[in-house]
Each structure stands twice: as C-alpha cells, then as structure tokens.
Amino acid sequence: MKCGVVTIIGRPNAGKSSLINALLKTHALIISPKPQTTRNALRCIYNDDDSQIIFTDTPGLYTPDSRDKLGIFLNDSILEALDDSDCILWLIDAGTRKLKPDDYEIAKILPKKIPVILTANKSDKSDPSQAIRLYEEIFTFADRVAISARTKRGLDSLMAAIMPHIPEGEAIYDADILMDTTEKFMASEIIREKVLMLLRDEVPHCVAVVVDEYKSPDEYPDRKKLYIRATLITETEGQKKIVIGSKGEMIKRIGEESRKAIENVTGIPAYIDLWVKVVANWRKNPAALKRFGYA
Ligand SMILES: Nc1nc2c(ncn2[C@@H]2O[C@H](COP(=O)(O)OP(=O)(O)OP(=O)(O)O)[C@@H](O)[C@H]2O)c(=O)[nH]1
Ligand SMILES: [Mg+2]
C-alpha cells in the first residue's frame, strides 16, 4: 500500500480545484470562472486498489497588500500545506505567454526538498509547449505533464508521474471519506459558489458565508428535510442591498440554486434559510476572519 500527500499550488483560476474534482470524479470542491474562489487549504482523498493520495487544494497565490488580512491568511494556508507534502503540483495555464510576479513568488516559496511536477492545465484551449518552456527557465521540476481538467486529457500520465513520489504506508482515511471536512462547511462552500456564480465584479469577494444551523434527518429522525440556516456577511450596506436584490430576488435565487446543489450532494430534500448581515470591512479584521472560518 502507498499513501501520501500531494499539494496543488498555482495562480488564481489555473484550475486547481477543477483538477481535484476531475481526479476524484466528483464535484467536492467549488469552482468558478472568478479568481480567488478557494479560500481554505482543503484535503480531498483519492483511493484506488493499492494507494491512497490526499490531494490538498489551496487558494490561488496572489500578492495581497498589508491591509488585506484575508489575502494574508490565504497565502499562509498555502505555505502550511506545502510543508506537509510528498509531492507538489505547480498548476499553470497552458496559455501563459508571460510570467507574472506571482510566478516568481511561487518559485521562491516552494520547498527545495519536495519534488514539484509542472502541470500545464487547459491544454484543450492552448498548446502548452511555450508555457512549459517559460516555467522551466525559473524552476527545476521533477517532471512535466500537459493536462486538461475539463476534457480529462493527460490525467493518467499525471497519476503515473505522481506515483513514484508517494511513499509506502497504510491508508490514513477510511475508503468512503471524500473530504476531510464537515457537511456544514461543505454547505457553506456550495452557498458561496452560488454567490460567485450569480453576483458580479468585486461583490462575491466581499462575501463570507457562515452556516449557523445544520439539522439533518440523520441526526433528527423526526425531520423530513435537511434544515440549513446561513448568514451571508458583506462588508458594506451597498453590498448587502445587491446580495438581497430588488424585492429580495437575488437572495431568493442564491437560496434556490444552493438548495438544488445541496440536495444533489446529500440526496436529502433541503430547506435553506438565508440571512444577510453587514460586518464592516471584515476582510481587514482578524477577529472577524477567525469567526468566519479563516484562521
Ligand atoms: N478550458 C478549460 N477550462 C478549465 C480547465 N480547468 C478549469 N477550467 C476553468 O477555469 C476556471 C477556474 O477553475 P477553478 O478550478 O475554480 O480554478 P482554481 O485554480 O481552483 O481557482 P482559485 O480557487 O480561484 O485559485 C473555471 O471556470 C473552470 O471551469 C480546463 O482544463 N480547460
Ligand atoms: Mg480553487
């Protein structure tokens, strides 16, 4: 038996979460076309007959300013995840034609003793050879693979490149565990995915979602439905108005879309009760960040 940890790092929007979903053949992680979708390092568990691999998703690395405490938390959680890894995938967009400061930052923070595989994603859209050459100029990789999380191209080659770096060892997680997190957290992520899907510009990035109550028929047999009460936290009154929408239309849509997605994942009919609250400048406030799950 082999068992090990593989961490995925890269710029925002490279497709890190999409890749893990593709490898695990599920939609465990939320994805969106907007950068900074992922906000926590999340462990997802892949099993086959003779190996267990813990894939750690990370937030996209970007350079925050010193007031952006959420950005600082995101980068810290990347650093912490890296140290724990047996192998790292540096996920890049195959269409990259020019390196950015964030790429040099990633090259700088990667631990020197852990093998790094250059993984060129979105190769359904662009020829990866030029991007691979660019990144090989700034870092020495153990291997390089071109993939597409969307079409699943190259995923077998990627697994073959990962396996030699996974040590012998017994499985850490039971085979039926997909993610090392709670149902309550997954519900808050699904709601955040719908916020990212339905709201535009900066607004979704100013929203945190906290599930205040999660009552499942598994625990409360007298209930027929899963009951979820959640609060959407915004930074300003203006954002709160946008999240609610005219005559409450937007919050209703967020609730509807979240309900369908949560019912899909849990297989249980759900009732979602959403509230909106302003916590001024929460992204700059360490105590608020902690309360909202970013600590
Ligand atoms: N064409 C194409 N699009 C992809 C591929 N993989 C991911 N995408 C799209 O890229 C966007 C970003 O995907 P995510 O998986 O959320 O990216 P991420 O790296 O996790 O982003 P952050 O969490 O913000 O750092 C989404 O719109 C995906 O559908 C791919 O192989 N090909
Ligand atoms: Mg992500």
Coordinates of C-alpha atoms and ligand atoms in Angstrom, one line a residue:
M1 CA 0.0 0.0 0.0
K2 CA 1.1 3.5 -0.8
C3 CA -0.1 6.6 1.0
G4 CA 0.9 10.3 0.6
V5 CA 0.0 13.9 0.3
V6 CA 0.0 15.9 -3.0
T7 CA -0.5 19.6 -2.8
I8 CA -1.6 21.7 -5.7
I9 CA -0.4 25.3 -6.0
G10 CA -0.7 27.9 -8.7
R11 CA -2.1 31.3 -9.7
P12 CA -5.8 32.0 -9.0
N13 CA -8.1 30.5 -11.7
A14 CA -5.5 28.0 -13.0
G15 CA -8.0 25.1 -12.4
K16 CA -6.6 23.6 -9.2
S17 CA -10.0 22.8 -7.7
S18 CA -11.2 21.6 -11.1
L19 CA -8.3 19.2 -11.4
I20 CA -9.0 17.6 -8.0
N21 CA -12.7 17.2 -8.9
A22 CA -11.6 15.5 -12.2
L23 CA -9.2 13.2 -10.4
L24 CA -11.8 12.2 -7.8
K25 CA -14.6 12.1 -10.3
T26 CA -16.9 14.3 -8.2
H27 CA -17.8 17.9 -7.6
A28 CA -16.4 18.0 -4.0
L29 CA -14.7 21.4 -4.5
I30 CA -16.3 24.6 -5.6
I31 CA -15.1 26.2 -8.8
S32 CA -15.9 29.4 -10.7
P33 CA -14.6 31.5 -13.5
K34 CA -13.6 34.2 -11.0
P35 CA -10.2 34.3 -9.3
Q36 CA -9.9 33.6 -5.6
T37 CA -12.7 31.0 -5.4
T38 CA -10.9 28.7 -3.0
R39 CA -10.3 30.2 0.5
N40 CA -9.0 27.3 2.5
A41 CA -6.5 24.5 2.1
L42 CA -8.8 21.5 1.7
R43 CA -7.9 17.8 1.8
C44 CA -9.6 15.5 -0.7
I45 CA -9.0 11.8 -0.6
Y46 CA -8.3 9.7 -3.7
N47 CA -8.4 5.9 -3.3
D48 CA -7.5 3.0 -5.7
D49 CA -6.7 -0.6 -5.1
D50 CA -3.2 -0.1 -3.8
S51 CA -2.9 3.6 -2.9
Q52 CA -4.4 6.5 -1.1
I53 CA -3.5 10.0 -2.1
I54 CA -4.5 13.1 -0.1
F55 CA -4.8 15.9 -2.6
T56 CA -4.6 19.3 -0.9
D57 CA -6.3 22.1 -2.8
T58 CA -5.0 25.6 -2.0
P59 CA -6.2 29.2 -2.6
G60 CA -4.6 30.8 -5.7
L61 CA -1.4 32.6 -4.8
Y62 CA -1.5 36.4 -5.3
T63 CA 0.3 39.3 -3.6
P64 CA -2.1 41.0 -1.1
D65 CA -1.5 44.4 0.4
S66 CA -0.8 44.5 4.1
R67 CA -4.4 45.6 5.0
D68 CA -5.9 42.6 3.2
K69 CA -5.9 40.2 6.1
L70 CA -7.9 37.6 4.2
G71 CA -5.3 37.6 1.4
I72 CA -2.6 37.1 4.0
F73 CA -4.5 34.2 5.6
L74 CA -4.9 32.6 2.1
N75 CA -1.1 32.8 1.4
D76 CA -0.3 31.5 4.9
S77 CA -2.5 28.5 4.4
I78 CA -0.6 27.7 1.1
L79 CA 2.7 27.8 2.9
E80 CA 1.4 25.5 5.7
A81 CA 0.1 23.0 3.1
L82 CA 3.3 22.9 1.1
D83 CA 5.4 21.7 4.1
D84 CA 3.3 18.7 4.6
S85 CA 3.6 17.3 1.1
D86 CA 5.3 14.3 -0.5
C87 CA 4.9 15.9 -3.9
I88 CA 3.7 19.3 -5.3
L89 CA 1.9 20.0 -8.5
W90 CA 2.5 23.5 -9.8
L91 CA -0.5 24.0 -11.9
I92 CA -0.2 26.6 -14.7
D93 CA -2.4 27.7 -17.5
A94 CA -1.1 26.2 -20.8
G95 CA -1.9 29.5 -22.4
T96 CA 0.5 31.6 -20.3
R97 CA 2.8 33.6 -22.6
K98 CA 4.4 35.8 -20.0
L99 CA 5.4 35.2 -16.3
K100 CA 4.0 37.4 -13.6
P101 CA 5.4 38.5 -10.2
D102 CA 3.2 35.8 -8.6
D103 CA 5.0 33.1 -10.6
Y104 CA 8.4 34.2 -9.2
E105 CA 6.8 34.3 -5.7
I106 CA 5.7 30.7 -6.1
A107 CA 9.1 29.6 -7.3
K108 CA 10.6 31.3 -4.2
I109 CA 8.3 29.7 -1.6
L110 CA 8.4 26.1 -3.0
P111 CA 10.3 23.9 -0.5
K112 CA 13.6 22.7 -2.1
K113 CA 13.4 19.1 -0.9
I114 CA 10.0 18.2 -2.3
P115 CA 9.6 17.1 -5.9
V116 CA 7.5 19.5 -8.0
I117 CA 5.7 18.5 -11.1
L118 CA 4.9 21.2 -13.7
T119 CA 1.3 20.6 -14.7
A120 CA 0.1 22.6 -17.7
N121 CA -3.7 22.7 -17.5
K122 CA -6.3 23.9 -20.0
S123 CA -4.3 22.3 -22.8
D124 CA -7.7 21.8 -24.5
K125 CA -7.5 25.5 -25.2
S126 CA -3.8 26.2 -25.8
D127 CA -0.6 24.4 -26.9
P128 CA 1.3 24.0 -23.6
S129 CA 4.9 23.8 -25.0
Q130 CA 5.6 27.6 -24.8
A131 CA 4.3 27.9 -21.3
I132 CA 6.3 24.8 -20.1
R133 CA 9.5 26.4 -21.5
L134 CA 8.8 29.7 -19.7
Y135 CA 8.4 28.0 -16.3
E136 CA 11.3 25.7 -16.8
E137 CA 13.5 28.7 -17.1
I138 CA 12.7 29.8 -13.5
F139 CA 12.4 26.4 -11.7
T140 CA 13.8 22.9 -11.8
F141 CA 10.9 20.4 -12.0
A142 CA 10.9 16.7 -11.3
D143 CA 8.6 16.2 -14.3
R144 CA 6.2 18.0 -16.6
V145 CA 2.8 16.9 -17.8
A146 CA 0.2 18.6 -20.1
I147 CA -3.4 18.0 -19.0
S148 CA -7.0 19.3 -19.3
A149 CA -9.1 19.1 -16.2
R150 CA -12.1 19.8 -18.4
T151 CA -11.6 17.1 -21.1
K152 CA -9.7 14.8 -18.6
R153 CA -6.8 14.6 -21.1
G154 CA -3.5 13.6 -19.6
L155 CA -4.8 12.6 -16.1
D156 CA -3.4 9.1 -16.4
S157 CA 0.0 10.4 -17.3
L158 CA -0.2 12.8 -14.4
M159 CA -1.1 10.0 -11.9
A160 CA 1.8 8.0 -13.4
A161 CA 4.2 11.0 -12.7
I162 CA 2.9 11.3 -9.1
M163 CA 3.1 7.7 -8.0
P164 CA 6.9 7.3 -7.8
H165 CA 6.9 10.1 -5.2
I166 CA 4.3 8.5 -2.9
P167 CA 5.8 6.6 0.0
E168 CA 4.9 3.2 1.2
G169 CA 2.3 3.4 4.0
E170 CA -1.1 2.4 5.3
A171 CA -4.2 4.5 4.3
I172 CA -4.9 7.3 6.8
Y173 CA -8.6 7.8 5.9
D174 CA -11.4 5.2 5.6
A175 CA -12.1 4.5 1.9
D176 CA -15.6 6.1 1.9
I177 CA -14.3 9.5 3.0
L178 CA -14.1 12.0 0.2
M179 CA -13.0 15.2 2.0
D180 CA -11.6 16.0 5.4
T181 CA -14.2 18.5 6.4
T182 CA -17.7 18.7 7.8
E183 CA -21.1 18.7 6.0
K184 CA -21.7 22.1 7.5
F185 CA -18.6 23.5 5.9
M186 CA -19.4 21.9 2.5
A187 CA -22.9 23.6 2.7
S188 CA -21.3 27.0 3.3
E189 CA -19.0 26.4 0.3
I190 CA -21.9 25.5 -2.0
I191 CA -23.7 28.7 -1.0
R192 CA -20.5 30.7 -1.7
E193 CA -20.2 29.0 -5.1
K194 CA -23.7 30.3 -5.9
V195 CA -22.8 33.8 -4.7
L196 CA -19.8 33.6 -7.1
M197 CA -22.0 32.4 -9.9
L198 CA -24.8 35.0 -9.5
L199 CA -23.1 38.2 -8.4
R200 CA -20.7 40.3 -10.4
D201 CA -17.4 42.2 -10.1
E202 CA -16.0 42.6 -6.6
V203 CA -19.2 41.7 -4.7
P204 CA -18.7 37.9 -4.3
H205 CA -15.2 38.5 -3.0
C206 CA -16.6 40.7 -0.2
V207 CA -19.0 37.9 1.0
A208 CA -18.4 35.3 3.7
V209 CA -20.9 32.5 4.4
V210 CA -21.4 31.1 7.8
V211 CA -23.8 28.2 8.5
D212 CA -25.4 28.9 11.8
E213 CA -27.6 25.8 12.0
Y214 CA -27.4 22.4 10.2
K215 CA -30.0 19.9 11.1
S216 CA -30.0 16.7 9.1
P217 CA -32.7 13.9 9.3
D218 CA -29.7 11.6 10.0
E219 CA -29.4 13.3 13.4
Y220 CA -33.0 14.4 13.9
P221 CA -35.2 11.5 12.6
D222 CA -38.4 13.4 13.1
R223 CA -37.3 15.8 10.3
K224 CA -38.1 15.0 6.7
K225 CA -35.9 17.8 5.4
L226 CA -32.3 19.0 5.9
Y227 CA -32.6 22.4 7.5
I228 CA -29.8 24.9 7.0
R229 CA -29.7 28.4 8.3
A230 CA -26.9 30.5 7.0
T231 CA -25.7 34.1 7.1
L232 CA -24.1 35.9 4.2
I233 CA -21.8 38.5 5.5
T234 CA -21.0 41.6 3.4
E235 CA -18.6 44.5 4.1
T236 CA -21.0 47.4 3.3
E237 CA -24.7 48.2 3.3
G238 CA -24.4 48.7 -0.5
Q239 CA -23.2 45.1 -1.0
K240 CA -26.0 43.9 1.3
K241 CA -28.6 45.6 -1.0
I242 CA -27.0 43.9 -4.0
V243 CA -27.0 40.5 -2.3
I244 CA -30.7 40.9 -1.4
G245 CA -31.6 42.3 -4.8
S246 CA -34.7 44.2 -5.7
K247 CA -37.7 42.7 -3.8
G248 CA -35.4 40.0 -2.5
E249 CA -35.0 38.4 -5.9
M250 CA -31.2 37.8 -5.7
I251 CA -31.2 36.2 -2.2
K252 CA -34.1 34.0 -3.4
R253 CA -32.1 32.8 -6.4
I254 CA -29.0 32.2 -4.3
G255 CA -31.2 30.1 -1.9
E256 CA -32.8 28.2 -4.8
E257 CA -29.6 27.3 -6.5
S258 CA -27.9 26.4 -3.2
R259 CA -30.9 24.2 -2.3
K260 CA -30.7 22.2 -5.6
A261 CA -26.9 21.7 -5.3
I262 CA -27.1 20.7 -1.6
E263 CA -29.9 18.2 -2.4
N264 CA -27.8 16.8 -5.2
V265 CA -24.8 16.2 -2.9
T266 CA -26.7 14.9 0.1
G267 CA -29.6 13.2 -1.6
I268 CA -32.0 14.7 1.0
P269 CA -34.7 17.3 0.4
A270 CA -33.4 20.6 1.9
Y271 CA -34.8 23.9 3.3
I272 CA -32.3 26.7 3.2
D273 CA -32.9 29.8 5.3
L274 CA -30.6 32.7 4.2
W275 CA -29.9 35.9 6.1
V276 CA -27.7 38.9 5.2
K277 CA -25.6 40.9 7.6
V278 CA -23.0 43.7 7.4
V279 CA -19.8 43.3 9.3
A280 CA -17.9 46.4 8.2
N281 CA -14.6 45.6 6.5
W282 CA -14.5 42.1 7.7
R283 CA -11.6 41.1 5.4
K284 CA -9.4 43.5 7.2
N285 CA -10.4 42.4 10.7
P286 CA -8.5 39.4 12.2
A287 CA -11.2 38.6 14.8
A288 CA -14.0 38.6 12.2
L289 CA -11.9 36.4 9.9
K290 CA -11.5 33.9 12.6
R291 CA -15.2 33.8 13.3
F292 CA -15.9 33.2 9.6
G293 CA -13.5 30.2 9.3
Y294 CA -10.4 31.9 8.1
A295 CA -8.0 31.1 10.9
Ligands
LIG1 N1 -10.9 25.3 -20.9 C1 -10.6 24.8 -19.7 N2 -11.1 25.5 -18.6 C2 -10.8 25.0 -17.4 C3 -10.0 23.8 -17.2 N3 -9.9 23.6 -15.9 C4 -10.6 24.6 -15.2 N4 -11.1 25.4 -16.1 C5 -12.0 26.6 -15.8 O1 -11.1 27.5 -15.2 C6 -11.9 28.3 -14.2 C7 -11.2 28.2 -12.8 O2 -11.3 26.9 -12.3 P1 -11.0 26.6 -10.8 O3 -10.9 25.2 -10.6 O4 -12.0 27.3 -9.9 O5 -9.6 27.3 -10.6 P2 -8.7 27.4 -9.2 O6 -7.3 27.4 -9.7 O7 -9.2 26.5 -8.2 O8 -9.1 28.9 -8.8 P3 -8.9 29.6 -7.3 O9 -9.6 28.8 -6.3 O10 -9.6 30.9 -7.5 O11 -7.5 29.8 -7.1 C8 -13.3 27.7 -14.2 O12 -14.1 28.5 -15.0 C9 -13.1 26.3 -14.8 O13 -14.2 25.8 -15.5 C10 -9.5 23.1 -18.4 O14 -8.8 22.1 -18.3 N5 -9.8 23.7 -19.6
MG2 MG -9.9 26.7 -6.3

